[in-house]
Every structure is written in structure tokens, then in C-alpha cells.
XYZ file of C-alpha atoms in Angstrom:
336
model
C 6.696 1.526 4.968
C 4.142 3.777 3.702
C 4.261 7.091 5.797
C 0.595 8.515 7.137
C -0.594 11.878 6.969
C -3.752 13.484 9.019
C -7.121 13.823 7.113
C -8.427 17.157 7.804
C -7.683 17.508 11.307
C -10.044 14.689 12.277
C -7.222 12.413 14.140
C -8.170 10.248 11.218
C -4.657 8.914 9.545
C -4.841 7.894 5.895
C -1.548 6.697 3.775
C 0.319 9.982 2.593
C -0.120 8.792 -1.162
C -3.335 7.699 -2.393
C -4.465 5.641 -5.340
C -6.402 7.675 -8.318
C -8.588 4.817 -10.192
C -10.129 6.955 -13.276
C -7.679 5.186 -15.136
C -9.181 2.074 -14.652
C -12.405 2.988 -16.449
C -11.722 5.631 -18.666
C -9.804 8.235 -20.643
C -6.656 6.502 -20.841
C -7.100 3.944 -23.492
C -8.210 0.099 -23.493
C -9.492 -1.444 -19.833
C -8.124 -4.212 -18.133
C -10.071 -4.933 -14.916
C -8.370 -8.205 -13.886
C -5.055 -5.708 -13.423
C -6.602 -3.349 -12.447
C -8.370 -5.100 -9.215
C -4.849 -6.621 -8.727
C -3.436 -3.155 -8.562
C -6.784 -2.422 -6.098
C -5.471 -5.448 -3.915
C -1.712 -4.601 -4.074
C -2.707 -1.056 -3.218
C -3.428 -2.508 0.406
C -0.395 -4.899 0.161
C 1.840 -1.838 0.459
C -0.630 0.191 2.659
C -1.989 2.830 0.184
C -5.663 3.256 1.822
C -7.002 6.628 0.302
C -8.411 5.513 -2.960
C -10.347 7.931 -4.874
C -13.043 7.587 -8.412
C -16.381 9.202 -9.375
C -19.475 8.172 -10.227
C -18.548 9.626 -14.375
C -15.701 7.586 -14.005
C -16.661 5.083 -17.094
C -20.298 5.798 -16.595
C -20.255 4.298 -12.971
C -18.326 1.108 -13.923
C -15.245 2.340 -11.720
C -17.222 2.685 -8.682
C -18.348 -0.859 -9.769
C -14.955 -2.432 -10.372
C -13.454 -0.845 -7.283
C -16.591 -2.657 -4.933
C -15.211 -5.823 -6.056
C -12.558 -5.354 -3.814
C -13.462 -2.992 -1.082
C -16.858 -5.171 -0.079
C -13.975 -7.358 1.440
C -11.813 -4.672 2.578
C -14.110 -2.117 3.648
C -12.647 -1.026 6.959
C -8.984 -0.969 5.005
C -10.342 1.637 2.812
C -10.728 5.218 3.005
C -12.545 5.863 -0.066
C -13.754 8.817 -2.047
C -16.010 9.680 -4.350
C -17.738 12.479 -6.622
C -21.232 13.830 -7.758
C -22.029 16.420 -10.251
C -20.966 15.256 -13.684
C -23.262 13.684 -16.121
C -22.648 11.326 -19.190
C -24.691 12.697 -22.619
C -27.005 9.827 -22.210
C -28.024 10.677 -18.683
C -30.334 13.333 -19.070
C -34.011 13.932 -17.106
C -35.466 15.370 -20.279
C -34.798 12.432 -23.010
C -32.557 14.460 -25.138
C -29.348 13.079 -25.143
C -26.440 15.905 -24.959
C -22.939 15.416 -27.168
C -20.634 14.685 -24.215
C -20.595 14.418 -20.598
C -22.062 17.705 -18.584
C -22.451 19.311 -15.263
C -25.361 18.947 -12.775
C -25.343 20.331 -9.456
C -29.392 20.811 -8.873
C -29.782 18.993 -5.647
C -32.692 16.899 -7.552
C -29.353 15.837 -9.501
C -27.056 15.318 -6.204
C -29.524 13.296 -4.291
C -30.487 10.740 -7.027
C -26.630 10.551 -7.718
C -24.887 10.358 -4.160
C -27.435 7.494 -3.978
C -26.504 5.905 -6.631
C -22.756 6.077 -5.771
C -23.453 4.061 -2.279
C -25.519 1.129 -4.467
C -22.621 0.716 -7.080
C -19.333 1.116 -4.113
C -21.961 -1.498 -2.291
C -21.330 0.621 0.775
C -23.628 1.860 3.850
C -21.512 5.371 4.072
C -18.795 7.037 1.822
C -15.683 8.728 3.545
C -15.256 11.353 1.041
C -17.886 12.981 -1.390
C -16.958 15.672 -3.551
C -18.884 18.549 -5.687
C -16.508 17.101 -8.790
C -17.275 20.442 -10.680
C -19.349 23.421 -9.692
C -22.184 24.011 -11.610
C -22.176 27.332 -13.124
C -25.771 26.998 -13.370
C -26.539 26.456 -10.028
C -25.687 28.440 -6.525
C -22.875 26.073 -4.884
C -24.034 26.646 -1.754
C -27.905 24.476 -3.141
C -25.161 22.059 -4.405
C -23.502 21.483 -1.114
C -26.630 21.523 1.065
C -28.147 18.569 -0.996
C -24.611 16.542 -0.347
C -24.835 18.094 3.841
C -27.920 16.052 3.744
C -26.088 12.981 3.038
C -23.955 13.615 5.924
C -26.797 14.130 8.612
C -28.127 10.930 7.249
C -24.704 8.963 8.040
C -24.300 8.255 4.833
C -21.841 10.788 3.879
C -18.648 11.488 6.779
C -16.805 13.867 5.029
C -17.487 17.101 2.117
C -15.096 17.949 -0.896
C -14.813 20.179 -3.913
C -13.002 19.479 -6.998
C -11.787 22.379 -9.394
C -13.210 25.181 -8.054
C -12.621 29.151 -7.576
C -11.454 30.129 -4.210
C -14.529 32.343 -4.161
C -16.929 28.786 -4.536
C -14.276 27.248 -1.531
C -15.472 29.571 0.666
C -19.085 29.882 -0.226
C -19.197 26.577 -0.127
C -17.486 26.097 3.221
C -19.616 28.095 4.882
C -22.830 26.106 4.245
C -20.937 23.105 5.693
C -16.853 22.433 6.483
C -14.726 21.583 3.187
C -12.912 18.861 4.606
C -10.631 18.367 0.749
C -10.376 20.009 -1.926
C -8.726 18.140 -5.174
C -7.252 19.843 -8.123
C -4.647 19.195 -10.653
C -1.201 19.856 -9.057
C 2.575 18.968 -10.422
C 5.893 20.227 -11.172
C 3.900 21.553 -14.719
C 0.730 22.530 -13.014
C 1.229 25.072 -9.887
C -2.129 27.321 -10.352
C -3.221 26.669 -7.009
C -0.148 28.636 -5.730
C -0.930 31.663 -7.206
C -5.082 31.213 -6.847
C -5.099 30.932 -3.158
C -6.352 27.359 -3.282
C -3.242 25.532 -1.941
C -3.251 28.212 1.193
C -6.764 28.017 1.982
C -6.693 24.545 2.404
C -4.516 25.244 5.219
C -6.658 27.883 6.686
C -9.892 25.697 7.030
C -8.158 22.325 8.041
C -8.533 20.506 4.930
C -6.614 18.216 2.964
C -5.409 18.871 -0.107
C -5.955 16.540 -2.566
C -3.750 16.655 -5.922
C -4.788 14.425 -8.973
C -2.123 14.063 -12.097
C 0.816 14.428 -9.785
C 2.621 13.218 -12.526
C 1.407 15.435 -15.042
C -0.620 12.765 -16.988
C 2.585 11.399 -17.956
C 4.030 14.268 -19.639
C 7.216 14.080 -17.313
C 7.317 10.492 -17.015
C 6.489 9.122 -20.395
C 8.561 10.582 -22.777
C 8.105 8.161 -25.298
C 4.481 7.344 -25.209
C 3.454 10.746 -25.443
C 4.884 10.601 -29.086
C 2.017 7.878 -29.914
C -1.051 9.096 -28.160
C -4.534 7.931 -29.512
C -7.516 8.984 -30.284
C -8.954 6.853 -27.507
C -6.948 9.193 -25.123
C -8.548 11.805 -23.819
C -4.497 13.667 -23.720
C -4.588 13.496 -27.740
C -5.825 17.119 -28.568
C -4.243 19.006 -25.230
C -1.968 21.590 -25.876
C 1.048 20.575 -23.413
C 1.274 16.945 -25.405
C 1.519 18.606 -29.046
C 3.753 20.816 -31.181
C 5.996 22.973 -29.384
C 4.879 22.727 -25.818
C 6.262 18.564 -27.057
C 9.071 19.834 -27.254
C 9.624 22.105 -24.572
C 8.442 19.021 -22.109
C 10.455 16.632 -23.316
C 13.685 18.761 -22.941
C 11.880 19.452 -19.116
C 11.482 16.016 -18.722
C 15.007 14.703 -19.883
C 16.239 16.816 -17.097
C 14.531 16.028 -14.233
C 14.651 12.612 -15.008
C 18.703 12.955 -15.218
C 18.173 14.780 -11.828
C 16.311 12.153 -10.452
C 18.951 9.583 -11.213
C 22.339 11.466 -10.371
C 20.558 12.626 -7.161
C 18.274 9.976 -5.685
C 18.931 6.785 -7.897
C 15.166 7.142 -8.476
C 13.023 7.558 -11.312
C 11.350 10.622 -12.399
C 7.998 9.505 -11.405
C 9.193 9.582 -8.174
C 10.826 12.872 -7.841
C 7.358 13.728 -8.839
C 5.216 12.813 -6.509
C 8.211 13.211 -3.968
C 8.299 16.987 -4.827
C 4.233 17.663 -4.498
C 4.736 15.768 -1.072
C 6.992 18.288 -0.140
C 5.193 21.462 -0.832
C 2.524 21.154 2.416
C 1.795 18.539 5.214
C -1.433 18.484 4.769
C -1.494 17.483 0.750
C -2.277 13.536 0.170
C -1.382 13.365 -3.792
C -3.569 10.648 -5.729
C -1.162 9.775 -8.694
C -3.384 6.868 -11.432
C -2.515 3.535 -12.845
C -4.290 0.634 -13.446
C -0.714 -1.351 -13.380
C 0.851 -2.760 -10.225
C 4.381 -2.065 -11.646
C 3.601 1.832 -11.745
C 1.690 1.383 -8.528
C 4.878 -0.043 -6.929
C 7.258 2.649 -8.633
C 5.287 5.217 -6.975
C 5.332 4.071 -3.663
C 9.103 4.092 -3.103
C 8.559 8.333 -3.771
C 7.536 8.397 0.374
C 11.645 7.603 1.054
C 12.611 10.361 -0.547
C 13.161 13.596 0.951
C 14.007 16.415 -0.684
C 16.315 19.222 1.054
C 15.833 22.914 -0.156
C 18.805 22.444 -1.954
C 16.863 20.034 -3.776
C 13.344 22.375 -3.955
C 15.815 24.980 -5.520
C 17.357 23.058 -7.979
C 14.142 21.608 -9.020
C 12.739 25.093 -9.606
C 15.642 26.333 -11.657
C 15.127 23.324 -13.851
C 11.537 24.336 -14.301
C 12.503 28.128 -14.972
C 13.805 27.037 -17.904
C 11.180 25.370 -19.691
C 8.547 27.888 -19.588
C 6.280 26.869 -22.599
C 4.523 24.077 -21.087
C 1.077 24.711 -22.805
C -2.494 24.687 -21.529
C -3.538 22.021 -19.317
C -6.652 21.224 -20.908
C -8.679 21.369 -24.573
C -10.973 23.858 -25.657
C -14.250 21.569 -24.161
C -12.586 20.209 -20.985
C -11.469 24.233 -19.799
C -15.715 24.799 -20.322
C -16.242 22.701 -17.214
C -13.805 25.271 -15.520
C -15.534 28.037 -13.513
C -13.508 31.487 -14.147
């Protein structure tokens, strides 16, 4: 049974794993929206509640897809979205920029959070994060345009995505930070060192981990060989070259651990090891594939001793060169 963990200290209880839906739309090769909705419905099936996209997500079309199945299920759901990216095509001035780009004006923010409620096909969103700050614009003008939503009752709850512990706490003074998402795994611990992963304990918020399973660089071994263009992972350092290498050999031997320990699969370990780390972090590992969604699941029965936690961590200590996380153009939407 799918174990519950508290959002934000609200006495609101969402399922300790969520779903992560970008998948569905975007950046990981060819669509398939009748799985994909059958993943959405199975989701529910085995009690996974905390589903989270954004309005970039394949232009809006995720948002889209995933109304098809929470218009029916809306008080099942616990669902999340975010503002502040923009497509190329979606500009105010007519010229049309080469790839997707940040906005966080509040002109931007109001026409978008509105925009997010007409495509979900919902009166109020649980969740609504700042997906990217805006380098361009104060975070605090950011989150007062989405604290508006919130007086309104259309908005319950205020996140940020990717930011600087400095914008966390700018930002949570204008109006409480109830989540705050960033990219955590056994390859990508940069919150521990940031101050990110502690805060979140500090202000009550959830914390809210996307690519648990490192975008399938400890989980796919094989596939990683044959990326395409098509996916966004092609031209990231950690799947190419040397840092290949180094991950496979990492991956080989946490998935033998996984086996000779837990019977379990890698993927599990994975998202059974972030679940570990704090009590108040609700990982959102993607598929669009009800046979990965129901792999995942079974990571909530297993518990990991610090036996475990220290074997895990030798294993990483000795695969140091796992690369950059990110291209060139994706670390630009990264504040320093």
C-alpha cells in the first residue's frame, strides 16, 4: 500500500511518491497519450495522488492530456503545476526567440497561471510553482503576481523550482514557500551542499525531487547507448564519453546491490534511497509507461538501514566522474 507523507505541514496527506508527467509531452522522444492517460489512471489504481507538469510541458498539451483524466478524478488528485517558462513562439513582441525562455514579469504570471486553470479544466490548482526565476526580474514581483492567485482561491499552495537559496528566502518572505522542486538522486546531491535540502526543513516545506532516477542514467544502461536527437539527454555531459563510462560501471553496481540486497531493481533502490534522506521529501520520478509506473511503486517497501545508506555511499565514492547535469543552454536557465 502506498505509504503517505505530510504536505508542508498543512495536515494535508499526499502519497509519499508522486507521478512526474513531462514525459508525456516532451523531451523524451515520440508521445503516446493513450499510455500515457492509462499510466494517469493506474497512477490512482495504486494510490499515487501528487502528480506534477507545467504549463511548457509540450507547449501546454500536458496540462491538456492530464485534464482528461483529472476532470473525473479531481478530488483524487493533488496536482501541481508551473509558470514562468516560455516556448520561442510565445512572445508579446512578435519576434519569435530560438528556444524556450524565461518570464517572470507578473504581466507574464497572470496571463499564464490563467491559462494553466483553462487547460487542467480546474477552478483552483494545489500547487503552483515559479518553474525558474527570472534573472530579469525581482523574485519577490514574480511571487506577488502568483500570491494573487492564492487570495483569489485559485491558487492553495506556492512553489519554486531551481532556485538559489538566496531567491528561497526572498521569495518566502513575500509569501510561505510551501515546495520547492529540484533535481535530486544518487548522481545529483547539490542541494546538500547549497542549503536547499535543509531549508526546506526550516520553513515547513516539502521537498520536491524530479529525475530521482537520474533521467535514466542508473537505470537504463542500455538505452543510454542509443539516445536521439529527439532527446533532450543527447548532448549532456553525464550520458557521453567518459562520464558513459564512469556511470555505467556506477550503475552495474548498484544495480548488483539492489539485487543481492533487496531482490529489487535499481530503479527502486533509487527512489528508495532519496526517500530516505528526509521525511518531508515527496520524489516525482517520470514515465509515460504503466510497467515503469508499477516498478516504481514497490520502492515504498523498501527500507534502507544505515548499513545500507553507507554502503550505498561507498559505491558512489567510487565513481566520481559523473559529468555535468545539464548542456551548455539548459545550465543558462540556472540562476548562479
Amino acid at each position: 500500500m502506498m505509504e503517505k507523507r505530510e504536505f508542508a505541514n498543512t495536515g494535508i496527506m499526499v502519497s509519499a511518491i508522486g507521478l512526474g508527467c513531462m514525459g508525456m509531452s516532451s523531451s523524451y522522444g515520440e508521445r503516446n497519450d493513450e499510455e500515457s492517460i492509462k499510466t494517469l489512471q493506474r497512477s490512482l489504481e495504486l494510490g499515487i495522488d501528487f502528480w506534477d507538469t507545467s504549463d511548457i510541458y509540450g507547449n501546454g498539451d500536458n496540462e491538456k492530456l492530464i485534464s482528461k483524466v483529472l476532470r473525473e478524478n479531481r478530488n483524487r488528485v493533488f496536482i501541481a503545476t508551473k509558470v514562468g517558462f516560455r516556448s520561442g513562439n510565445d512572445t508579446d513582441d512578435g519576434v519569435a526567440r530560438q528556444g524556450n525562455y524565461l518570464d517572470g514579469r507578473p504581466e507574464h504570471i497572470k496571463k499564464a497561471v490563467s491559462a494553466c486553470l483553462d487547460r487542467l479544466g480546474v477552478e483552483c490548482i494545489d500547487l503552483l510553482y515559479l518553474h525558474r526565476v527570472d534573472p530579469n526580474v525581482p523574485v519577490e514581483d514574480s511571487i506577488k503576481a502568483m500570491a494573487k492567485f492564492v487570495e483569489q482561491g485559485k491558487v492553495k499552495y506556492l512553489g519554486i523550482s531551481e532556485c538559489t537559496l538566496d531567491d528561497l528566502n526572498r521569495a518566502h518572505k513575500i509569501h510561505p514557500i510551501s515546495a520547492v522542486q529540484s533535481e535530486y538522486s544518487l548522481v545529483e546531491r547539490t542541494v546538500e551542499k547549497n542549503g536547499i535540502l535543509q531549508r526546506t526543513k526550516e520553513i515547513n516545506a516539502v521537498f520536491v525531487p524530479f529525475a530521482p532516477l537520474g533521467r535514466g542514467l542508473i537505470t537504463n544502461k542500455k538505452h543510454m547507448q542509443h539516445l536521439q536527437p529527439t532527446d533532450f539527454r543527447y548532448n549532456i555531459p553525464r550520458y557521453n564519453g567518459e562520464h558513459r563510462i564512469n556511470n555505467e560501471n556506477l550503475a552495474n553496481e548498484l544495480d548488483l546491490y539492489a539485487k543481492e540486497n533487496f531482490n529489487a531493481t535499481v530503479s527502486q533502490l533509487a527512489i528508495a534511497w532519496v526517500l530516505a534522506q528526509q521525511d518531508n521529501i515527496i520524489p516525482i520520478p517520470g514515465t509515460k509507461r504503466r510497467i515503469y509506473l508499477e516498478e516504481n511503486v514497490k520502492s515504498i517497501d523498501i527500507h534502507l538501514s544505515e548499513r545500507h545508506l553507507k554502503d550505498i555511499n561507498a559505491i558512489l565514492d567510487k565513481y566520481p566522474n559523473v559529468g555535468e547535469r545539464y548542456a551548455a543552454r539548459q545550465k543558462g536557465f540556472l540562476k548562479k
